[in-house]
mmCIF file of C-alpha atoms in Angstrom:
data_model
loop_
_atom_site.group_PDB
_atom_site.id
_atom_site.type_symbol
_atom_site.label_atom_id
_atom_site.label_comp_id
_atom_site.label_asym_id
_atom_site.label_seq_id
_atom_site.Cartn_x
_atom_site.Cartn_y
_atom_site.Cartn_z
ATOM 1 C CA UNK A 7 5.709 -41.361 12.561
ATOM 2 C CA UNK A 8 8.857 -39.413 12.672
ATOM 3 C CA UNK A 9 9.129 -35.762 11.247
ATOM 4 C CA UNK A 10 10.211 -36.991 7.745
ATOM 5 C CA UNK A 11 7.305 -39.288 7.476
ATOM 6 C CA UNK A 12 4.819 -36.609 8.756
ATOM 7 C CA UNK A 13 5.976 -34.060 6.311
ATOM 8 C CA UNK A 14 6.053 -36.608 3.430
ATOM 9 C CA UNK A 15 2.396 -37.580 4.232
ATOM 10 C CA UNK A 16 1.355 -33.805 4.019
ATOM 11 C CA UNK A 17 3.157 -33.380 0.718
ATOM 12 C CA UNK A 18 1.930 -36.525 -0.816
ATOM 13 C CA UNK A 19 -1.667 -35.769 0.151
ATOM 14 C CA UNK A 20 -1.483 -32.339 -1.541
ATOM 15 C CA UNK A 21 0.267 -33.086 -4.715
ATOM 16 C CA UNK A 22 -1.776 -33.110 -7.868
ATOM 17 C CA UNK A 23 -5.093 -32.038 -6.407
ATOM 18 C CA UNK A 24 -4.111 -29.073 -4.202
ATOM 19 C CA UNK A 25 -0.329 -28.319 -5.085
ATOM 20 C CA UNK A 26 1.428 -28.548 -8.406
ATOM 21 C CA UNK A 27 4.987 -28.424 -7.158
ATOM 22 C CA UNK A 28 6.881 -27.539 -3.974
ATOM 23 C CA UNK A 29 10.213 -27.428 -2.175
ATOM 24 C CA UNK A 30 9.861 -28.053 1.631
ATOM 25 C CA UNK A 31 12.841 -27.543 4.017
ATOM 26 C CA UNK A 32 13.098 -28.092 7.740
ATOM 27 C CA UNK A 33 16.110 -27.097 9.816
ATOM 28 C CA UNK A 34 16.850 -27.789 13.454
ATOM 29 C CA UNK A 35 19.424 -25.451 15.078
ATOM 30 C CA UNK A 36 20.904 -24.730 11.649
ATOM 31 C CA UNK A 37 21.054 -28.381 10.616
ATOM 32 C CA UNK A 38 18.951 -29.778 7.801
ATOM 33 C CA UNK A 39 16.652 -32.384 9.088
ATOM 34 C CA UNK A 40 14.199 -32.630 6.063
ATOM 35 C CA UNK A 41 14.436 -31.626 2.409
ATOM 36 C CA UNK A 42 12.191 -32.563 -0.512
ATOM 37 C CA UNK A 43 11.417 -31.241 -3.979
ATOM 38 C CA UNK A 44 8.251 -32.746 -5.402
ATOM 39 C CA UNK A 45 5.712 -32.334 -8.164
ATOM 40 C CA UNK A 46 6.050 -30.105 -11.218
ATOM 41 C CA UNK A 47 7.585 -26.650 -11.926
ATOM 42 C CA UNK A 48 5.785 -26.949 -15.225
ATOM 43 C CA UNK A 49 3.057 -29.490 -15.154
ATOM 44 C CA UNK A 50 2.088 -29.338 -18.762
ATOM 45 C CA UNK A 51 5.703 -29.686 -19.991
ATOM 46 C CA UNK A 52 6.461 -32.384 -17.384
ATOM 47 C CA UNK A 53 9.252 -30.391 -15.886
ATOM 48 C CA UNK A 54 9.871 -31.487 -12.263
ATOM 49 C CA UNK A 55 10.489 -29.119 -9.350
ATOM 50 C CA UNK A 56 14.140 -29.286 -8.166
ATOM 51 C CA UNK A 57 15.605 -28.017 -5.020
ATOM 52 C CA UNK A 58 17.090 -25.044 -6.977
ATOM 53 C CA UNK A 59 13.696 -24.161 -8.570
ATOM 54 C CA UNK A 60 12.948 -20.427 -8.388
ATOM 55 C CA UNK A 61 9.589 -19.304 -7.163
ATOM 56 C CA UNK A 62 7.898 -15.980 -7.122
ATOM 57 C CA UNK A 63 8.016 -14.743 -3.546
ATOM 58 C CA UNK A 64 5.203 -12.189 -3.152
ATOM 59 C CA UNK A 65 5.257 -11.196 0.475
ATOM 60 C CA UNK A 66 8.223 -13.386 1.355
ATOM 61 C CA UNK A 67 10.064 -10.425 -0.242
ATOM 62 C CA UNK A 68 9.100 -8.303 2.901
ATOM 63 C CA UNK A 69 11.205 -10.036 5.600
ATOM 64 C CA UNK A 70 14.195 -10.065 3.188
ATOM 65 C CA UNK A 71 14.025 -6.184 2.866
ATOM 66 C CA UNK A 72 13.151 -5.875 6.651
ATOM 67 C CA UNK A 73 16.346 -7.879 7.421
ATOM 68 C CA UNK A 74 18.409 -5.473 5.276
ATOM 69 C CA UNK A 75 16.975 -2.544 7.191
ATOM 70 C CA UNK A 76 17.637 -4.260 10.560
ATOM 71 C CA UNK A 77 21.227 -4.909 9.496
ATOM 72 C CA UNK A 78 21.707 -1.316 8.518
ATOM 73 C CA UNK A 79 20.241 -0.312 12.007
ATOM 74 C CA UNK A 80 22.843 -2.513 13.593
ATOM 75 C CA UNK A 81 25.555 -0.862 11.522
ATOM 76 C CA UNK A 82 24.329 2.726 12.601
ATOM 77 C CA UNK A 83 23.127 3.694 9.057
ATOM 78 C CA UNK A 84 19.585 4.360 10.206
ATOM 79 C CA UNK A 85 17.414 4.217 13.377
ATOM 80 C CA UNK A 86 14.109 2.782 14.132
ATOM 81 C CA UNK A 87 12.919 6.274 15.175
ATOM 82 C CA UNK A 88 14.035 8.070 12.037
ATOM 83 C CA UNK A 89 11.322 9.703 10.123
ATOM 84 C CA UNK A 90 10.827 8.422 6.647
ATOM 85 C CA UNK A 91 11.046 12.012 5.325
ATOM 86 C CA UNK A 92 14.735 12.117 6.375
ATOM 87 C CA UNK A 93 15.363 9.790 3.376
ATOM 88 C CA UNK A 94 12.225 10.382 1.275
ATOM 89 C CA UNK A 95 11.328 14.124 1.649
ATOM 90 C CA UNK A 96 8.344 13.796 -0.687
ATOM 91 C CA UNK A 97 6.702 10.915 1.254
ATOM 92 C CA UNK A 98 4.072 12.800 3.192
ATOM 93 C CA UNK A 99 0.648 11.044 2.769
ATOM 94 C CA UNK A 100 -2.245 12.471 4.661
ATOM 95 C CA UNK A 101 -3.942 11.096 7.878
ATOM 96 C CA UNK A 102 -7.799 10.837 7.760
ATOM 97 C CA UNK A 103 -7.983 14.234 9.459
ATOM 98 C CA UNK A 104 -6.029 15.901 6.709
ATOM 99 C CA UNK A 105 -2.813 16.392 8.683
ATOM 100 C CA UNK A 106 0.564 14.893 7.462
ATOM 101 C CA UNK A 107 1.925 12.878 10.483
ATOM 102 C CA UNK A 108 5.492 11.599 10.972
ATOM 103 C CA UNK A 109 5.901 8.056 9.810
ATOM 104 C CA UNK A 110 9.061 6.323 11.287
ATOM 105 C CA UNK A 111 11.054 3.251 10.314
ATOM 106 C CA UNK A 112 9.655 1.436 13.169
ATOM 107 C CA UNK A 113 6.117 2.091 11.866
ATOM 108 C CA UNK A 114 7.086 0.683 8.527
ATOM 109 C CA UNK A 115 8.681 -2.473 9.906
ATOM 110 C CA UNK A 116 5.613 -3.197 12.176
ATOM 111 C CA UNK A 117 2.865 -2.240 9.677
ATOM 112 C CA UNK A 118 1.558 0.369 12.030
ATOM 113 C CA UNK A 119 2.189 3.268 9.511
ATOM 114 C CA UNK A 120 -1.405 3.412 8.265
ATOM 115 C CA UNK A 121 -0.186 2.551 4.678
ATOM 116 C CA UNK A 122 -2.932 -0.121 4.036
ATOM 117 C CA UNK A 123 -3.461 -1.964 0.887
ATOM 118 C CA UNK A 124 -7.051 -0.947 1.113
ATOM 119 C CA UNK A 125 -6.178 2.726 0.712
ATOM 120 C CA UNK A 126 -3.655 2.472 -2.243
ATOM 121 C CA UNK A 127 -4.445 4.917 -5.104
ATOM 122 C CA UNK A 128 -5.369 3.329 -8.394
ATOM 123 C CA UNK A 129 -2.222 4.345 -10.171
ATOM 124 C CA UNK A 130 0.185 2.579 -7.748
ATOM 125 C CA UNK A 131 1.660 -0.770 -8.465
ATOM 126 C CA UNK A 132 1.593 -3.383 -5.730
ATOM 127 C CA UNK A 133 4.461 -5.168 -7.245
ATOM 128 C CA UNK A 134 2.907 -8.353 -8.639
ATOM 129 C CA UNK A 135 0.183 -6.781 -10.795
ATOM 130 C CA UNK A 136 0.086 -5.978 -14.554
ATOM 131 C CA UNK A 137 0.980 -2.282 -14.617
ATOM 132 C CA UNK A 138 2.938 0.247 -16.691
ATOM 133 C CA UNK A 139 6.718 0.227 -16.084
ATOM 134 C CA UNK A 140 8.219 2.892 -14.040
ATOM 135 C CA UNK A 141 10.840 3.056 -11.184
ATOM 136 C CA UNK A 142 10.208 2.655 -7.495
ATOM 137 C CA UNK A 143 10.602 6.393 -6.837
ATOM 138 C CA UNK A 144 7.640 7.157 -9.045
ATOM 139 C CA UNK A 145 5.614 4.510 -7.456
ATOM 140 C CA UNK A 146 6.297 5.934 -3.998
ATOM 141 C CA UNK A 147 5.434 9.496 -5.175
ATOM 142 C CA UNK A 148 2.179 8.178 -6.335
ATOM 143 C CA UNK A 149 1.619 6.314 -3.055
ATOM 144 C CA UNK A 150 2.383 9.472 -1.134
ATOM 145 C CA UNK A 151 -0.597 11.126 -2.653
ATOM 146 C CA UNK A 152 -2.980 8.740 -1.052
ATOM 147 C CA UNK A 153 -4.480 8.660 2.417
ATOM 148 C CA UNK A 154 -3.426 6.736 5.469
ATOM 149 C CA UNK A 155 -5.977 4.329 7.036
ATOM 150 C CA UNK A 156 -5.185 5.811 10.455
ATOM 151 C CA UNK A 157 -2.475 8.003 12.103
ATOM 152 C CA UNK A 158 0.845 6.144 12.392
ATOM 153 C CA UNK A 159 1.124 4.040 15.529
ATOM 154 C CA UNK A 160 -2.580 4.026 16.224
ATOM 155 C CA UNK A 161 -3.456 0.644 14.466
ATOM 156 C CA UNK A 162 -2.147 -2.163 12.298
ATOM 157 C CA UNK A 163 -2.923 -2.737 8.597
ATOM 158 C CA UNK A 164 -1.135 -4.849 6.055
ATOM 159 C CA UNK A 165 0.041 -2.772 3.103
ATOM 160 C CA UNK A 166 2.977 -1.249 1.305
ATOM 161 C CA UNK A 167 4.946 -0.120 4.423
ATOM 162 C CA UNK A 168 7.892 -2.430 3.312
ATOM 163 C CA UNK A 169 7.717 -0.983 -0.137
ATOM 164 C CA UNK A 170 8.476 2.479 1.421
ATOM 165 C CA UNK A 171 11.152 0.923 3.620
ATOM 166 C CA UNK A 172 12.783 -0.390 0.393
ATOM 167 C CA UNK A 173 12.891 3.225 -0.828
ATOM 168 C CA UNK A 174 14.493 4.256 2.454
ATOM 169 C CA UNK A 175 17.322 1.657 2.318
ATOM 170 C CA UNK A 176 17.692 2.351 -1.397
ATOM 171 C CA UNK A 177 18.131 6.108 -0.695
ATOM 172 C CA UNK A 178 20.729 5.442 2.027
ATOM 173 C CA UNK A 179 22.672 3.121 -0.432
ATOM 174 C CA UNK A 180 22.541 5.772 -3.124
ATOM 175 C CA UNK A 181 19.431 5.164 -5.322
ATOM 176 C CA UNK A 182 15.900 5.158 -4.075
ATOM 177 C CA UNK A 183 14.735 2.956 -6.894
ATOM 178 C CA UNK A 184 17.529 0.377 -6.648
ATOM 179 C CA UNK A 185 16.428 -1.718 -3.632
ATOM 180 C CA UNK A 186 18.215 -4.746 -4.998
ATOM 181 C CA UNK A 187 21.612 -3.056 -4.653
ATOM 182 C CA UNK A 188 20.949 -2.340 -0.940
ATOM 183 C CA UNK A 189 19.530 -5.801 -0.376
ATOM 184 C CA UNK A 190 22.587 -7.405 -2.026
ATOM 185 C CA UNK A 191 25.051 -5.261 -0.079
ATOM 186 C CA UNK A 192 23.523 -6.032 3.338
ATOM 187 C CA UNK A 193 21.810 -9.363 3.021
ATOM 188 C CA UNK A 194 21.903 -11.240 -0.215
ATOM 189 C CA UNK A 195 25.541 -11.265 -1.072
ATOM 190 C CA UNK A 196 26.782 -11.747 2.577
ATOM 191 C CA UNK A 197 24.523 -14.741 3.054
ATOM 192 C CA UNK A 198 25.148 -16.259 -0.407
ATOM 193 C CA UNK A 199 21.523 -15.744 -1.582
ATOM 194 C CA UNK A 200 22.506 -15.838 -5.170
ATOM 195 C CA UNK A 201 19.107 -16.660 -6.689
ATOM 196 C CA UNK A 202 16.990 -14.040 -4.857
ATOM 197 C CA UNK A 203 16.461 -11.035 -7.080
ATOM 198 C CA UNK A 204 13.798 -8.591 -8.396
ATOM 199 C CA UNK A 205 14.147 -9.926 -11.940
ATOM 200 C CA UNK A 206 14.657 -13.530 -13.201
ATOM 201 C CA UNK A 207 17.018 -14.164 -16.032
ATOM 202 C CA UNK A 208 17.196 -17.891 -15.882
ATOM 203 C CA UNK A 209 13.682 -18.686 -17.015
ATOM 204 C CA UNK A 210 14.224 -22.437 -17.267
ATOM 205 C CA UNK A 211 14.434 -22.585 -13.440
ATOM 206 C CA UNK A 212 11.435 -20.461 -12.816
ATOM 207 C CA UNK A 213 8.363 -22.323 -11.718
ATOM 208 C CA UNK A 214 5.042 -21.759 -13.594
ATOM 209 C CA UNK A 215 2.407 -20.228 -11.356
ATOM 210 C CA UNK A 216 -0.892 -22.083 -10.835
ATOM 211 C CA UNK A 217 -4.165 -21.037 -9.095
ATOM 212 C CA UNK A 218 -6.426 -23.040 -6.855
ATOM 213 C CA UNK A 219 -8.925 -25.139 -8.927
ATOM 214 C CA UNK A 220 -11.164 -28.140 -8.819
ATOM 215 C CA UNK A 221 -10.333 -30.853 -9.575
ATOM 216 C CA UNK A 222 -6.802 -29.610 -9.940
ATOM 217 C CA UNK A 223 -4.949 -26.229 -9.976
ATOM 218 C CA UNK A 224 -5.102 -24.217 -13.228
ATOM 219 C CA UNK A 225 -2.211 -22.775 -15.085
ATOM 220 C CA UNK A 226 -2.152 -18.926 -14.798
ATOM 221 C CA UNK A 227 -2.594 -16.681 -17.798
ATOM 222 C CA UNK A 228 -1.227 -13.269 -18.314
ATOM 223 C CA UNK A 229 -2.778 -11.277 -16.730
ATOM 224 C CA UNK A 230 -4.744 -13.569 -14.331
ATOM 225 C CA UNK A 231 -7.657 -12.483 -12.113
ATOM 226 C CA UNK A 232 -7.862 -14.824 -9.128
ATOM 227 C CA UNK A 233 -10.175 -14.808 -6.156
ATOM 228 C CA UNK A 234 -11.087 -16.942 -3.236
ATOM 229 C CA UNK A 235 -12.371 -16.536 0.329
ATOM 230 C CA UNK A 236 -8.881 -16.752 1.751
ATOM 231 C CA UNK A 237 -6.887 -14.344 -0.327
ATOM 232 C CA UNK A 238 -9.419 -12.101 -1.826
ATOM 233 C CA UNK A 239 -9.324 -10.796 -5.411
ATOM 234 C CA UNK A 240 -6.057 -10.155 -7.237
ATOM 235 C CA UNK A 241 -5.037 -9.483 -10.726
ATOM 236 C CA UNK A 242 -1.602 -11.070 -10.960
ATOM 237 C CA UNK A 243 1.031 -10.717 -13.670
ATOM 238 C CA UNK A 244 3.299 -13.813 -14.086
ATOM 239 C CA UNK A 245 5.554 -11.928 -16.521
ATOM 240 C CA UNK A 246 6.270 -9.087 -14.135
ATOM 241 C CA UNK A 247 9.274 -10.912 -12.763
ATOM 242 C CA UNK A 248 10.948 -10.663 -16.075
ATOM 243 C CA UNK A 249 10.441 -6.896 -16.409
ATOM 244 C CA UNK A 250 13.585 -5.260 -15.283
ATOM 245 C CA UNK A 251 12.031 -1.764 -15.663
ATOM 246 C CA UNK A 252 9.266 -2.522 -13.214
ATOM 247 C CA UNK A 253 9.306 -0.845 -9.847
ATOM 248 C CA UNK A 254 11.287 -2.896 -7.420
ATOM 249 C CA UNK A 255 8.520 -3.820 -4.858
ATOM 250 C CA UNK A 256 9.887 -4.651 -1.505
ATOM 251 C CA UNK A 257 6.544 -5.931 -0.515
ATOM 252 C CA UNK A 258 6.036 -8.587 -3.208
ATOM 253 C CA UNK A 259 8.478 -8.221 -6.127
ATOM 254 C CA UNK A 260 11.212 -10.752 -5.678
ATOM 255 C CA UNK A 261 11.729 -14.326 -6.735
ATOM 256 C CA UNK A 262 14.152 -16.903 -5.264
ATOM 257 C CA UNK A 263 14.733 -20.343 -3.886
ATOM 258 C CA UNK A 264 13.664 -22.145 -0.688
ATOM 259 C CA UNK A 265 17.211 -22.648 0.116
ATOM 260 C CA UNK A 266 18.119 -18.966 -0.283
ATOM 261 C CA UNK A 267 15.338 -18.015 2.205
ATOM 262 C CA UNK A 268 16.477 -20.646 4.635
ATOM 263 C CA UNK A 269 19.848 -19.094 4.644
ATOM 264 C CA UNK A 270 18.398 -15.951 5.821
ATOM 265 C CA UNK A 271 16.203 -17.446 8.665
ATOM 266 C CA UNK A 272 19.117 -19.587 9.826
ATOM 267 C CA UNK A 273 21.349 -16.492 9.855
ATOM 268 C CA UNK A 274 18.901 -14.604 12.003
ATOM 269 C CA UNK A 275 17.687 -17.427 14.348
ATOM 270 C CA UNK A 276 20.908 -19.548 14.820
ATOM 271 C CA UNK A 277 23.733 -17.236 13.440
ATOM 272 C CA UNK A 278 24.977 -13.819 14.414
ATOM 273 C CA UNK A 279 23.665 -11.949 11.370
ATOM 274 C CA UNK A 280 21.871 -9.389 13.677
ATOM 275 C CA UNK A 281 22.855 -8.164 17.142
ATOM 276 C CA UNK A 282 21.188 -10.304 19.865
ATOM 277 C CA UNK A 283 18.877 -7.447 20.903
ATOM 278 C CA UNK A 284 17.845 -6.747 17.365
ATOM 279 C CA UNK A 285 17.128 -10.383 16.700
ATOM 280 C CA UNK A 286 15.025 -10.692 19.840
ATOM 281 C CA UNK A 287 13.041 -7.658 19.021
ATOM 282 C CA UNK A 288 12.494 -8.877 15.446
ATOM 283 C CA UNK A 289 11.061 -12.247 16.737
ATOM 284 C CA UNK A 290 8.822 -10.801 19.416
ATOM 285 C CA UNK A 291 5.535 -8.887 19.463
ATOM 286 C CA UNK A 292 6.145 -5.218 18.722
ATOM 287 C CA UNK A 293 2.490 -4.047 18.186
ATOM 288 C CA UNK A 294 0.786 -4.767 21.461
ATOM 289 C CA UNK A 295 -2.781 -6.026 20.770
ATOM 290 C CA UNK A 296 -3.544 -4.260 17.456
ATOM 291 C CA UNK A 297 -4.545 -7.321 15.566
ATOM 292 C CA UNK A 298 -8.143 -8.481 16.084
ATOM 293 C CA UNK A 299 -10.711 -10.639 14.411
ATOM 294 C CA UNK A 300 -9.421 -13.565 12.473
ATOM 295 C CA UNK A 301 -5.843 -12.460 13.440
ATOM 296 C CA UNK A 302 -6.681 -11.912 17.062
ATOM 297 C CA UNK A 303 -4.409 -14.706 18.272
ATOM 298 C CA UNK A 304 -1.314 -13.217 16.489
ATOM 299 C CA UNK A 305 0.436 -9.870 16.577
ATOM 300 C CA UNK A 306 3.545 -8.632 14.646
ATOM 301 C CA UNK A 307 7.262 -8.426 15.193
ATOM 302 C CA UNK A 308 9.639 -6.971 12.456
ATOM 303 C CA UNK A 309 9.652 -10.046 10.186
ATOM 304 C CA UNK A 310 6.317 -11.692 10.496
ATOM 305 C CA UNK A 311 3.407 -12.598 12.720
ATOM 306 C CA UNK A 312 3.976 -13.655 16.328
ATOM 307 C CA UNK A 313 1.693 -16.282 17.736
ATOM 308 C CA UNK A 314 0.329 -14.857 20.978
ATOM 309 C CA UNK A 315 -2.695 -17.176 21.598
ATOM 310 C CA UNK A 316 -2.310 -20.690 20.274
ATOM 311 C CA UNK A 317 -5.878 -21.654 21.023
ATOM 312 C CA UNK A 318 -7.278 -18.828 18.923
ATOM 313 C CA UNK A 319 -5.063 -19.414 15.978
ATOM 314 C CA UNK A 320 -4.792 -23.186 15.825
ATOM 315 C CA UNK A 321 -0.954 -23.008 16.071
ATOM 316 C CA UNK A 322 0.626 -25.455 18.453
ATOM 317 C CA UNK A 323 2.056 -22.854 20.949
ATOM 318 C CA UNK A 324 2.808 -19.243 21.619
ATOM 319 C CA UNK A 325 5.906 -17.585 20.360
ATOM 320 C CA UNK A 326 6.057 -19.164 17.007
ATOM 321 C CA UNK A 327 6.718 -16.778 14.038
ATOM 322 C CA UNK A 328 5.090 -17.223 10.662
ATOM 323 C CA UNK A 329 4.171 -15.617 7.340
ATOM 324 C CA UNK A 330 4.027 -16.357 3.674
ATOM 325 C CA UNK A 331 3.402 -15.037 0.233
ATOM 326 C CA UNK A 332 0.294 -15.329 -1.930
ATOM 327 C CA UNK A 333 2.104 -16.809 -4.997
ATOM 328 C CA UNK A 334 2.014 -20.005 -2.821
ATOM 329 C CA UNK A 335 4.730 -19.866 -0.030
ATOM 330 C CA UNK A 336 4.751 -20.154 3.650
ATOM 331 C CA UNK A 337 7.381 -20.262 6.502
ATOM 332 C CA UNK A 338 7.525 -20.597 10.147
ATOM 333 C CA UNK A 339 10.006 -20.813 13.006
ATOM 334 C CA UNK A 340 10.306 -21.390 16.691
ATOM 335 C CA UNK A 341 12.849 -19.061 18.273
ATOM 336 C CA UNK A 342 13.147 -21.249 21.438
ATOM 337 C CA UNK A 343 13.888 -24.606 19.699
ATOM 338 C CA UNK A 344 15.358 -22.906 16.600
ATOM 339 C CA UNK A 345 13.250 -25.046 14.328
ATOM 340 C CA UNK A 346 12.600 -23.549 10.894
ATOM 341 C CA UNK A 347 10.269 -24.713 8.180
ATOM 342 C CA UNK A 348 10.186 -23.192 4.618
ATOM 343 C CA UNK A 349 7.683 -24.388 1.979
ATOM 344 C CA UNK A 350 7.685 -22.743 -1.446
ATOM 345 C CA UNK A 351 5.065 -23.837 -3.866
ATOM 346 C CA UNK A 352 3.835 -22.688 -7.255
ATOM 347 C CA UNK A 353 0.085 -22.757 -6.208
ATOM 348 C CA UNK A 354 -1.828 -19.767 -5.173
ATOM 349 C CA UNK A 355 -3.476 -19.618 -2.480
ATOM 350 C CA UNK A 356 -3.250 -23.215 -1.265
ATOM 351 C CA UNK A 357 0.468 -23.016 -0.721
ATOM 352 C CA UNK A 358 0.301 -19.797 1.345
ATOM 353 C CA UNK A 359 -3.026 -19.885 3.109
ATOM 354 C CA UNK A 360 -4.660 -23.224 2.624
ATOM 355 C CA UNK A 361 -4.779 -26.630 4.266
ATOM 356 C CA UNK A 362 -1.263 -27.402 3.005
ATOM 357 C CA UNK A 363 0.201 -24.645 5.250
ATOM 358 C CA UNK A 364 -1.726 -25.834 8.272
ATOM 359 C CA UNK A 365 -1.018 -29.490 7.745
ATOM 360 C CA UNK A 366 2.702 -28.723 7.321
ATOM 361 C CA UNK A 367 2.584 -26.658 10.464
ATOM 362 C CA UNK A 368 1.163 -29.466 12.452
ATOM 363 C CA UNK A 369 3.668 -31.919 11.061
ATOM 364 C CA UNK A 370 6.678 -29.809 12.010
ATOM 365 C CA UNK A 371 5.659 -27.961 15.119
ATOM 366 C CA UNK A 372 2.763 -29.938 16.425
#
């Protein structure tokens, strides 16, 4: 089978029982080689997914904000080694030994800051949860009262590092809480990513979220507690994306289209959006060998995980970059061949961490 037939087979096998709706795009050296919108944006109302359907992004927000920071670094507006307190003087969380260590922009981009999801204070919003409405600056001040999982630079932990980075780029642009203005100035508007925002106004184009279920995914309520062995427990808020007053979470708060996100990846991998040295650093391992256990075959760059051991991870070869977002999205790219795959779905967790992601990976990169 050719690539199109392989990807079609993956999509067809998942629709209905594992995935409600999806948009899958594959580009080769900046040229579209596959595109398909399939399934339902709203299953109960019979509304089909279209290529311009908007999806909640969850952690797909992270590389968008990271790319804005990298662009600002290229423009000389900040540095990888700048301390966070240069822009957010109040952000001084404690290390386990009670000290207040220096956290740098580099630590934020690589998730080596010690700001782990497991250590977040109870009064801090993660960005996709049902929470009282207050601006980002207040959320970061609350986060700053928490404790780091380890001293910066001495480990790796997924968490709210990019939320803090959003505050940094917002502060440089004039308003800590307005990450969107900074993202629009340096990434979204220049690349024509017109549908990627922290608030959705065109509700008719937004996909309804669903959760993994048997015999088929279930429609999420508001709020929705969801748990499985892959993603762990989360209480999700489908209406959060309509609440303009909510803190703009650079870690999980945006919505957008698959086509918009492909524009960003194309601009980085094929275009000249970033300086060559910045692009190469972003797409290579920046954390040594910090990741262990189930993630021991991958490390991290500035935008996502870097496959360093294909056998350990099940990925076809070393050097591939991949990540996703728990609302149901995944993406991957090969810097050498400049092949990029973006798959946005409205089904959590299957679309981000389930068989669908792995089967799509094998169909495109295997």
